[in-house]
Structure formats: C-alpha cells, structure tokens
Amino acid sequence: MVLVTAADVQDRDAAKELLKRFYRDFFQSFRLKRIWADAGYQGSLVVWVQEAFAWLLDIVKRNKHVTGFQLLPKRW
C-alpha cells in the first residue's frame, strides 16, 4: 500500500493513516503481527500501533559507533 502526502507531513503522522487504511482494506487477507521501521518512526507511534491494532512496531536502529553505510537486518 502507498500513501502520498505533502512534503511537510511527518512520516510518523502519515503512517497512522496508512495503517488505518491497510487494516480497513486488507487485514482480513493478511495476518500482520510485526512491522519493522527505521528510527524516524519511533516514539508515540509504537504505542499507538500496539493499542490500535495489537501489532508490534519494532524500530531498527543504526549502530551509532559505525560510520557510513550499514546493512541493517529487516530493513534492507
């Protein structure tokens, strides 16, 4: 599913709308339990996803001690 927004809309805010639409349109077809996302989605969205849908939103963070490109599990 894709949701296009204006450039001034934060990814965390747009994610709520996208997940609501996904749940409404596709949840009966998929058994979604876990979502992996980058650090841009951390914070209150993690709690909201758990409370709204009982899904886990796992934030995959970069190792702060490594510089340059990092191959991160579940994100690439």
PDB file of N, CA and C in Angstrom:
ATOM      1  N   MET A   1       0.848  -1.163   0.000  1.00  0.00           N
ATOM      2  CA  MET A   1       0.000   0.000   0.000  1.00  0.00           C
ATOM      3  C   MET A   1       0.898   1.231   0.000  1.00  0.00           C
ATOM      4  N   VAL A   2       0.448   2.265  -0.666  1.00  0.00           N
ATOM      5  CA  VAL A   2       1.207   3.508  -0.771  1.00  0.00           C
ATOM      6  C   VAL A   2       0.300   4.664  -0.370  1.00  0.00           C
ATOM      7  N   LEU A   3       0.861   5.610   0.340  1.00  0.00           N
ATOM      8  CA  LEU A   3       0.146   6.833   0.702  1.00  0.00           C
ATOM      9  C   LEU A   3       1.054   8.004   0.357  1.00  0.00           C
ATOM     10  N   VAL A   4       0.616   8.853  -0.534  1.00  0.00           N
ATOM     11  CA  VAL A   4       1.390  10.024  -0.934  1.00  0.00           C
ATOM     12  C   VAL A   4       0.866  11.217  -0.150  1.00  0.00           C
ATOM     13  N   THR A   5       1.791  11.956   0.442  1.00  0.00           N
ATOM     14  CA  THR A   5       1.423  13.126   1.243  1.00  0.00           C
ATOM     15  C   THR A   5       2.252  14.329   0.811  1.00  0.00           C
ATOM     16  N   ALA A   6       1.886  15.471   1.313  1.00  0.00           N
ATOM     17  CA  ALA A   6       2.678  16.681   1.100  1.00  0.00           C
ATOM     18  C   ALA A   6       4.016  16.534   1.829  1.00  0.00           C
ATOM     19  N   ALA A   7       5.005  17.263   1.383  1.00  0.00           N
ATOM     20  CA  ALA A   7       6.347  17.158   1.948  1.00  0.00           C
ATOM     21  C   ALA A   7       6.405  17.583   3.413  1.00  0.00           C
ATOM     22  N   ASP A   8       5.456  18.406   3.859  1.00  0.00           N
ATOM     23  CA  ASP A   8       5.510  18.876   5.251  1.00  0.00           C
ATOM     24  C   ASP A   8       4.813  17.932   6.235  1.00  0.00           C
ATOM     25  N   VAL A   9       4.355  16.770   5.772  1.00  0.00           N
ATOM     26  CA  VAL A   9       3.719  15.787   6.653  1.00  0.00           C
ATOM     27  C   VAL A   9       4.793  14.834   7.163  1.00  0.00           C
ATOM     28  N   GLN A  10       4.896  14.709   8.477  1.00  0.00           N
ATOM     29  CA  GLN A  10       5.868  13.806   9.087  1.00  0.00           C
ATOM     30  C   GLN A  10       5.527  12.354   8.767  1.00  0.00           C
ATOM     31  N   ASP A  11       6.538  11.528   8.568  1.00  0.00           N
ATOM     32  CA  ASP A  11       6.314  10.114   8.274  1.00  0.00           C
ATOM     33  C   ASP A  11       5.503   9.433   9.363  1.00  0.00           C
ATOM     34  N   ARG A  12       5.780   9.772  10.627  1.00  0.00           N
ATOM     35  CA  ARG A  12       5.041   9.165  11.746  1.00  0.00           C
ATOM     36  C   ARG A  12       3.556   9.459  11.651  1.00  0.00           C
ATOM     37  N   ASP A  13       3.202  10.676  11.253  1.00  0.00           N
ATOM     38  CA  ASP A  13       1.791  11.059  11.139  1.00  0.00           C
ATOM     39  C   ASP A  13       1.127  10.359   9.957  1.00  0.00           C
ATOM     40  N   ALA A  14       1.822  10.301   8.840  1.00  0.00           N
ATOM     41  CA  ALA A  14       1.271   9.633   7.655  1.00  0.00           C
ATOM     42  C   ALA A  14       1.129   8.131   7.898  1.00  0.00           C
ATOM     43  N   ALA A  15       2.014   7.564   8.699  1.00  0.00           N
ATOM     44  CA  ALA A  15       1.958   6.128   8.980  1.00  0.00           C
ATOM     45  C   ALA A  15       0.628   5.745   9.628  1.00  0.00           C
ATOM     46  N   LYS A  16       0.106   6.586  10.492  1.00  0.00           N
ATOM     47  CA  LYS A  16      -1.180   6.280  11.128  1.00  0.00           C
ATOM     48  C   LYS A  16      -2.286   6.131  10.092  1.00  0.00           C
ATOM     49  N   GLU A  17      -2.347   7.053   9.154  1.00  0.00           N
ATOM     50  CA  GLU A  17      -3.374   6.986   8.120  1.00  0.00           C
ATOM     51  C   GLU A  17      -3.172   5.764   7.230  1.00  0.00           C
ATOM     52  N   LEU A  18      -1.928   5.494   6.851  1.00  0.00           N
ATOM     53  CA  LEU A  18      -1.648   4.337   6.015  1.00  0.00           C
ATOM     54  C   LEU A  18      -2.042   3.043   6.728  1.00  0.00           C
ATOM     55  N   LEU A  19      -1.702   2.910   7.998  1.00  0.00           N
ATOM     56  CA  LEU A  19      -2.028   1.687   8.734  1.00  0.00           C
ATOM     57  C   LEU A  19      -3.530   1.531   8.952  1.00  0.00           C
ATOM     58  N   LYS A  20      -4.235   2.622   9.158  1.00  0.00           N
ATOM     59  CA  LYS A  20      -5.701   2.552   9.269  1.00  0.00           C
ATOM     60  C   LYS A  20      -6.306   2.040   7.968  1.00  0.00           C
ATOM     61  N   ARG A  21      -5.821   2.557   6.846  1.00  0.00           N
ATOM     62  CA  ARG A  21      -6.339   2.120   5.541  1.00  0.00           C
ATOM     63  C   ARG A  21      -5.989   0.662   5.270  1.00  0.00           C
ATOM     64  N   PHE A  22      -4.766   0.277   5.617  1.00  0.00           N
ATOM     65  CA  PHE A  22      -4.366  -1.118   5.448  1.00  0.00           C
ATOM     66  C   PHE A  22      -5.279  -2.032   6.253  1.00  0.00           C
ATOM     67  N   TYR A  23      -5.490  -1.682   7.496  1.00  0.00           N
ATOM     68  CA  TYR A  23      -6.349  -2.502   8.360  1.00  0.00           C
ATOM     69  C   TYR A  23      -7.756  -2.603   7.771  1.00  0.00           C
ATOM     70  N   ARG A  24      -8.293  -1.496   7.352  1.00  0.00           N
ATOM     71  CA  ARG A  24      -9.651  -1.466   6.799  1.00  0.00           C
ATOM     72  C   ARG A  24      -9.761  -2.302   5.521  1.00  0.00           C
ATOM     73  N   ASP A  25      -8.794  -2.175   4.622  1.00  0.00           N
ATOM     74  CA  ASP A  25      -8.896  -2.782   3.303  1.00  0.00           C
ATOM     75  C   ASP A  25      -8.332  -4.195   3.194  1.00  0.00           C
ATOM     76  N   PHE A  26      -7.314  -4.514   4.001  1.00  0.00           N
ATOM     77  CA  PHE A  26      -6.596  -5.764   3.773  1.00  0.00           C
ATOM     78  C   PHE A  26      -6.445  -6.669   4.978  1.00  0.00           C
ATOM     79  N   PHE A  27      -6.802  -6.225   6.142  1.00  0.00           N
ATOM     80  CA  PHE A  27      -6.447  -7.012   7.321  1.00  0.00           C
ATOM     81  C   PHE A  27      -7.015  -8.425   7.285  1.00  0.00           C
ATOM     82  N   GLN A  28      -8.187  -8.622   6.714  1.00  0.00           N
ATOM     83  CA  GLN A  28      -8.754  -9.962   6.657  1.00  0.00           C
ATOM     84  C   GLN A  28      -7.917 -10.897   5.786  1.00  0.00           C
ATOM     85  N   SER A  29      -7.145 -10.338   4.852  1.00  0.00           N
ATOM     86  CA  SER A  29      -6.326 -11.141   3.951  1.00  0.00           C
ATOM     87  C   SER A  29      -4.919 -11.403   4.500  1.00  0.00           C
ATOM     88  N   PHE A  30      -4.464 -10.599   5.430  1.00  0.00           N
ATOM     89  CA  PHE A  30      -3.108 -10.712   5.968  1.00  0.00           C
ATOM     90  C   PHE A  30      -3.167 -10.895   7.477  1.00  0.00           C
ATOM     91  N   ARG A  31      -2.205 -11.608   7.989  1.00  0.00           N
ATOM     92  CA  ARG A  31      -2.101 -11.786   9.437  1.00  0.00           C
ATOM     93  C   ARG A  31      -0.866 -11.021   9.940  1.00  0.00           C
ATOM     94  N   LEU A  32      -0.919  -9.741   9.794  1.00  0.00           N
ATOM     95  CA  LEU A  32       0.190  -8.882  10.188  1.00  0.00           C
ATOM     96  C   LEU A  32       0.328  -8.891  11.704  1.00  0.00           C
ATOM     97  N   LYS A  33       1.556  -9.091  12.170  1.00  0.00           N
ATOM     98  CA  LYS A  33       1.817  -9.084  13.610  1.00  0.00           C
ATOM     99  C   LYS A  33       2.964  -8.150  13.987  1.00  0.00           C
ATOM    100  N   ARG A  34       3.884  -7.944  13.047  1.00  0.00           N
ATOM    101  CA  ARG A  34       5.077  -7.165  13.358  1.00  0.00           C
ATOM    102  C   ARG A  34       5.444  -6.294  12.170  1.00  0.00           C
ATOM    103  N   ILE A  35       5.885  -5.074  12.476  1.00  0.00           N
ATOM    104  CA  ILE A  35       6.339  -4.129  11.462  1.00  0.00           C
ATOM    105  C   ILE A  35       7.730  -3.661  11.876  1.00  0.00           C
ATOM    106  N   TRP A  36       8.659  -3.649  10.931  1.00  0.00           N
ATOM    107  CA  TRP A  36       9.987  -3.108  11.187  1.00  0.00           C
ATOM    108  C   TRP A  36      10.086  -1.741  10.531  1.00  0.00           C
ATOM    109  N   ALA A  37      10.654  -0.794  11.225  1.00  0.00           N
ATOM    110  CA  ALA A  37      10.770   0.564  10.706  1.00  0.00           C
ATOM    111  C   ALA A  37      12.059   1.200  11.205  1.00  0.00           C
ATOM    112  N   ASP A  38      12.446   2.296  10.542  1.00  0.00           N
ATOM    113  CA  ASP A  38      13.653   2.992  10.982  1.00  0.00           C
ATOM    114  C   ASP A  38      13.317   3.953  12.119  1.00  0.00           C
ATOM    115  N   ALA A  39      14.341   4.609  12.624  1.00  0.00           N
ATOM    116  CA  ALA A  39      14.197   5.453  13.808  1.00  0.00           C
ATOM    117  C   ALA A  39      13.261   6.638  13.602  1.00  0.00           C
ATOM    118  N   GLY A  40      12.966   6.987  12.366  1.00  0.00           N
ATOM    119  CA  GLY A  40      12.041   8.079  12.104  1.00  0.00           C
ATOM    120  C   GLY A  40      10.619   7.793  12.595  1.00  0.00           C
ATOM    121  N   TYR A  41      10.342   6.534  12.890  1.00  0.00           N
ATOM    122  CA  TYR A  41       9.001   6.143  13.329  1.00  0.00           C
ATOM    123  C   TYR A  41       8.922   5.854  14.828  1.00  0.00           C
ATOM    124  N   GLN A  42       9.977   6.105  15.564  1.00  0.00           N
ATOM    125  CA  GLN A  42       9.958   5.812  16.997  1.00  0.00           C
ATOM    126  C   GLN A  42       9.108   6.825  17.747  1.00  0.00           C
ATOM    127  N   GLY A  43       8.823   6.536  18.981  1.00  0.00           N
ATOM    128  CA  GLY A  43       8.041   7.448  19.814  1.00  0.00           C
ATOM    129  C   GLY A  43       6.623   6.961  19.998  1.00  0.00           C
ATOM    130  N   SER A  44       5.694   7.890  20.008  1.00  0.00           N
ATOM    131  CA  SER A  44       4.302   7.565  20.327  1.00  0.00           C
ATOM    132  C   SER A  44       3.654   6.646  19.295  1.00  0.00           C
ATOM    133  N   LEU A  45       4.182   6.594  18.077  1.00  0.00           N
ATOM    134  CA  LEU A  45       3.611   5.710  17.058  1.00  0.00           C
ATOM    135  C   LEU A  45       3.712   4.250  17.478  1.00  0.00           C
ATOM    136  N   VAL A  46       4.789   3.879  18.148  1.00  0.00           N
ATOM    137  CA  VAL A  46       4.972   2.500  18.602  1.00  0.00           C
ATOM    138  C   VAL A  46       3.828   2.105  19.531  1.00  0.00           C
ATOM    139  N   VAL A  47       3.502   2.958  20.461  1.00  0.00           N
ATOM    140  CA  VAL A  47       2.416   2.703  21.407  1.00  0.00           C
ATOM    141  C   VAL A  47       1.075   2.710  20.684  1.00  0.00           C
ATOM    142  N   TRP A  48       0.872   3.655  19.786  1.00  0.00           N
ATOM    143  CA  TRP A  48      -0.394   3.752  19.054  1.00  0.00           C
ATOM    144  C   TRP A  48      -0.659   2.493  18.235  1.00  0.00           C
ATOM    145  N   VAL A  49       0.354   1.968  17.553  1.00  0.00           N
ATOM    146  CA  VAL A  49       0.200   0.757  16.744  1.00  0.00           C
ATOM    147  C   VAL A  49      -0.202  -0.427  17.642  1.00  0.00           C
ATOM    148  N   GLN A  50       0.427  -0.532  18.794  1.00  0.00           N
ATOM    149  CA  GLN A  50       0.099  -1.612  19.732  1.00  0.00           C
ATOM    150  C   GLN A  50      -1.338  -1.478  20.228  1.00  0.00           C
ATOM    151  N   GLU A  51      -1.733  -0.283  20.621  1.00  0.00           N
ATOM    152  CA  GLU A  51      -3.078  -0.072  21.161  1.00  0.00           C
ATOM    153  C   GLU A  51      -4.158  -0.183  20.089  1.00  0.00           C
ATOM    154  N   ALA A  52      -3.910   0.329  18.894  1.00  0.00           N
ATOM    155  CA  ALA A  52      -4.928   0.352  17.843  1.00  0.00           C
ATOM    156  C   ALA A  52      -5.119  -1.007  17.173  1.00  0.00           C
ATOM    157  N   PHE A  53      -4.023  -1.754  16.982  1.00  0.00           N
ATOM    158  CA  PHE A  53      -4.114  -2.978  16.186  1.00  0.00           C
ATOM    159  C   PHE A  53      -3.525  -4.216  16.847  1.00  0.00           C
ATOM    160  N   ALA A  54      -2.881  -4.056  17.992  1.00  0.00           N
ATOM    161  CA  ALA A  54      -2.192  -5.156  18.680  1.00  0.00           C
ATOM    162  C   ALA A  54      -1.043  -5.711  17.831  1.00  0.00           C
ATOM    163  N   TRP A  55      -0.389  -4.833  17.048  1.00  0.00           N
ATOM    164  CA  TRP A  55       0.792  -5.195  16.268  1.00  0.00           C
ATOM    165  C   TRP A  55       2.026  -4.652  16.981  1.00  0.00           C
ATOM    166  N   LEU A  56       3.166  -5.254  16.717  1.00  0.00           N
ATOM    167  CA  LEU A  56       4.431  -4.756  17.249  1.00  0.00           C
ATOM    168  C   LEU A  56       5.116  -3.904  16.192  1.00  0.00           C
ATOM    169  N   LEU A  57       5.499  -2.709  16.549  1.00  0.00           N
ATOM    170  CA  LEU A  57       6.287  -1.842  15.679  1.00  0.00           C
ATOM    171  C   LEU A  57       7.695  -1.818  16.250  1.00  0.00           C
ATOM    172  N   ASP A  58       8.601  -2.574  15.607  1.00  0.00           N
ATOM    173  CA  ASP A  58       9.988  -2.657  16.055  1.00  0.00           C
ATOM    174  C   ASP A  58      10.819  -1.633  15.305  1.00  0.00           C
ATOM    175  N   ILE A  59      11.554  -0.840  16.044  1.00  0.00           N
ATOM    176  CA  ILE A  59      12.427   0.176  15.466  1.00  0.00           C
ATOM    177  C   ILE A  59      13.821  -0.416  15.322  1.00  0.00           C
ATOM    178  N   VAL A  60      14.319  -0.460  14.090  1.00  0.00           N
ATOM    179  CA  VAL A  60      15.655  -0.975  13.800  1.00  0.00           C
ATOM    180  C   VAL A  60      16.586   0.230  13.704  1.00  0.00           C
ATOM    181  N   LYS A  61      17.487   0.334  14.662  1.00  0.00           N
ATOM    182  CA  LYS A  61      18.377   1.495  14.717  1.00  0.00           C
ATOM    183  C   LYS A  61      19.768   1.159  14.208  1.00  0.00           C
ATOM    184  N   ARG A  62      20.415   2.173  13.680  1.00  0.00           N
ATOM    185  CA  ARG A  62      21.810   2.050  13.257  1.00  0.00           C
ATOM    186  C   ARG A  62      22.701   1.953  14.485  1.00  0.00           C
ATOM    187  N   ASN A  63      23.855   1.314  14.313  1.00  0.00           N
ATOM    188  CA  ASN A  63      24.870   1.288  15.352  1.00  0.00           C
ATOM    189  C   ASN A  63      25.552   2.653  15.342  1.00  0.00           C
ATOM    190  N   LYS A  64      25.448   3.399  16.408  1.00  0.00           N
ATOM    191  CA  LYS A  64      25.987   4.765  16.438  1.00  0.00           C
ATOM    192  C   LYS A  64      27.516   4.805  16.412  1.00  0.00           C
ATOM    193  N   HIS A  65      28.171   3.654  16.595  1.00  0.00           N
ATOM    194  CA  HIS A  65      29.630   3.611  16.594  1.00  0.00           C
ATOM    195  C   HIS A  65      30.203   3.294  15.213  1.00  0.00           C
ATOM    196  N   VAL A  66      29.337   3.037  14.234  1.00  0.00           N
ATOM    197  CA  VAL A  66      29.774   2.713  12.878  1.00  0.00           C
ATOM    198  C   VAL A  66      29.426   3.891  11.970  1.00  0.00           C
ATOM    199  N   THR A  67      30.385   4.306  11.148  1.00  0.00           N
ATOM    200  CA  THR A  67      30.119   5.394  10.207  1.00  0.00           C
ATOM    201  C   THR A  67      29.880   4.827   8.813  1.00  0.00           C
ATOM    202  N   GLY A  68      29.213   5.593   7.981  1.00  0.00           N
ATOM    203  CA  GLY A  68      28.940   5.165   6.614  1.00  0.00           C
ATOM    204  C   GLY A  68      27.750   4.237   6.529  1.00  0.00           C
ATOM    205  N   PHE A  69      27.640   3.580   5.381  1.00  0.00           N
ATOM    206  CA  PHE A  69      26.509   2.686   5.127  1.00  0.00           C
ATOM    207  C   PHE A  69      26.542   1.485   6.060  1.00  0.00           C
ATOM    208  N   GLN A  70      25.382   1.120   6.557  1.00  0.00           N
ATOM    209  CA  GLN A  70      25.249  -0.077   7.381  1.00  0.00           C
ATOM    210  C   GLN A  70      24.116  -0.927   6.814  1.00  0.00           C
ATOM    211  N   LEU A  71      24.380  -2.211   6.646  1.00  0.00           N
ATOM    212  CA  LEU A  71      23.336  -3.135   6.248  1.00  0.00           C
ATOM    213  C   LEU A  71      22.588  -3.519   7.522  1.00  0.00           C
ATOM    214  N   LEU A  72      21.343  -3.094   7.605  1.00  0.00           N
ATOM    215  CA  LEU A  72      20.564  -3.320   8.820  1.00  0.00           C
ATOM    216  C   LEU A  72      19.564  -4.452   8.605  1.00  0.00           C
ATOM    217  N   PRO A  73      19.522  -5.402   9.543  1.00  0.00           N
ATOM    218  CA  PRO A  73      18.573  -6.517   9.404  1.00  0.00           C
ATOM    219  C   PRO A  73      17.134  -6.014   9.383  1.00  0.00           C
ATOM    220  N   LYS A  74      16.313  -6.640   8.570  1.00  0.00           N
ATOM    221  CA  LYS A  74      14.880  -6.362   8.457  1.00  0.00           C
ATOM    222  C   LYS A  74      14.559  -5.048   7.752  1.00  0.00           C
ATOM    223  N   ARG A  75      15.565  -4.273   7.387  1.00  0.00           N
ATOM    224  CA  ARG A  75      15.314  -3.012   6.701  1.00  0.00           C
ATOM    225  C   ARG A  75      15.824  -3.018   5.275  1.00  0.00           C
ATOM    226  N   TRP A  76      16.657  -3.992   4.896  1.00  0.00           N
ATOM    227  CA  TRP A  76      17.207  -3.995   3.538  1.00  0.00           C
ATOM    228  C   TRP A  76      16.911  -5.324   2.892  1.00  0.00           C
TER     229      TRP A  76
END
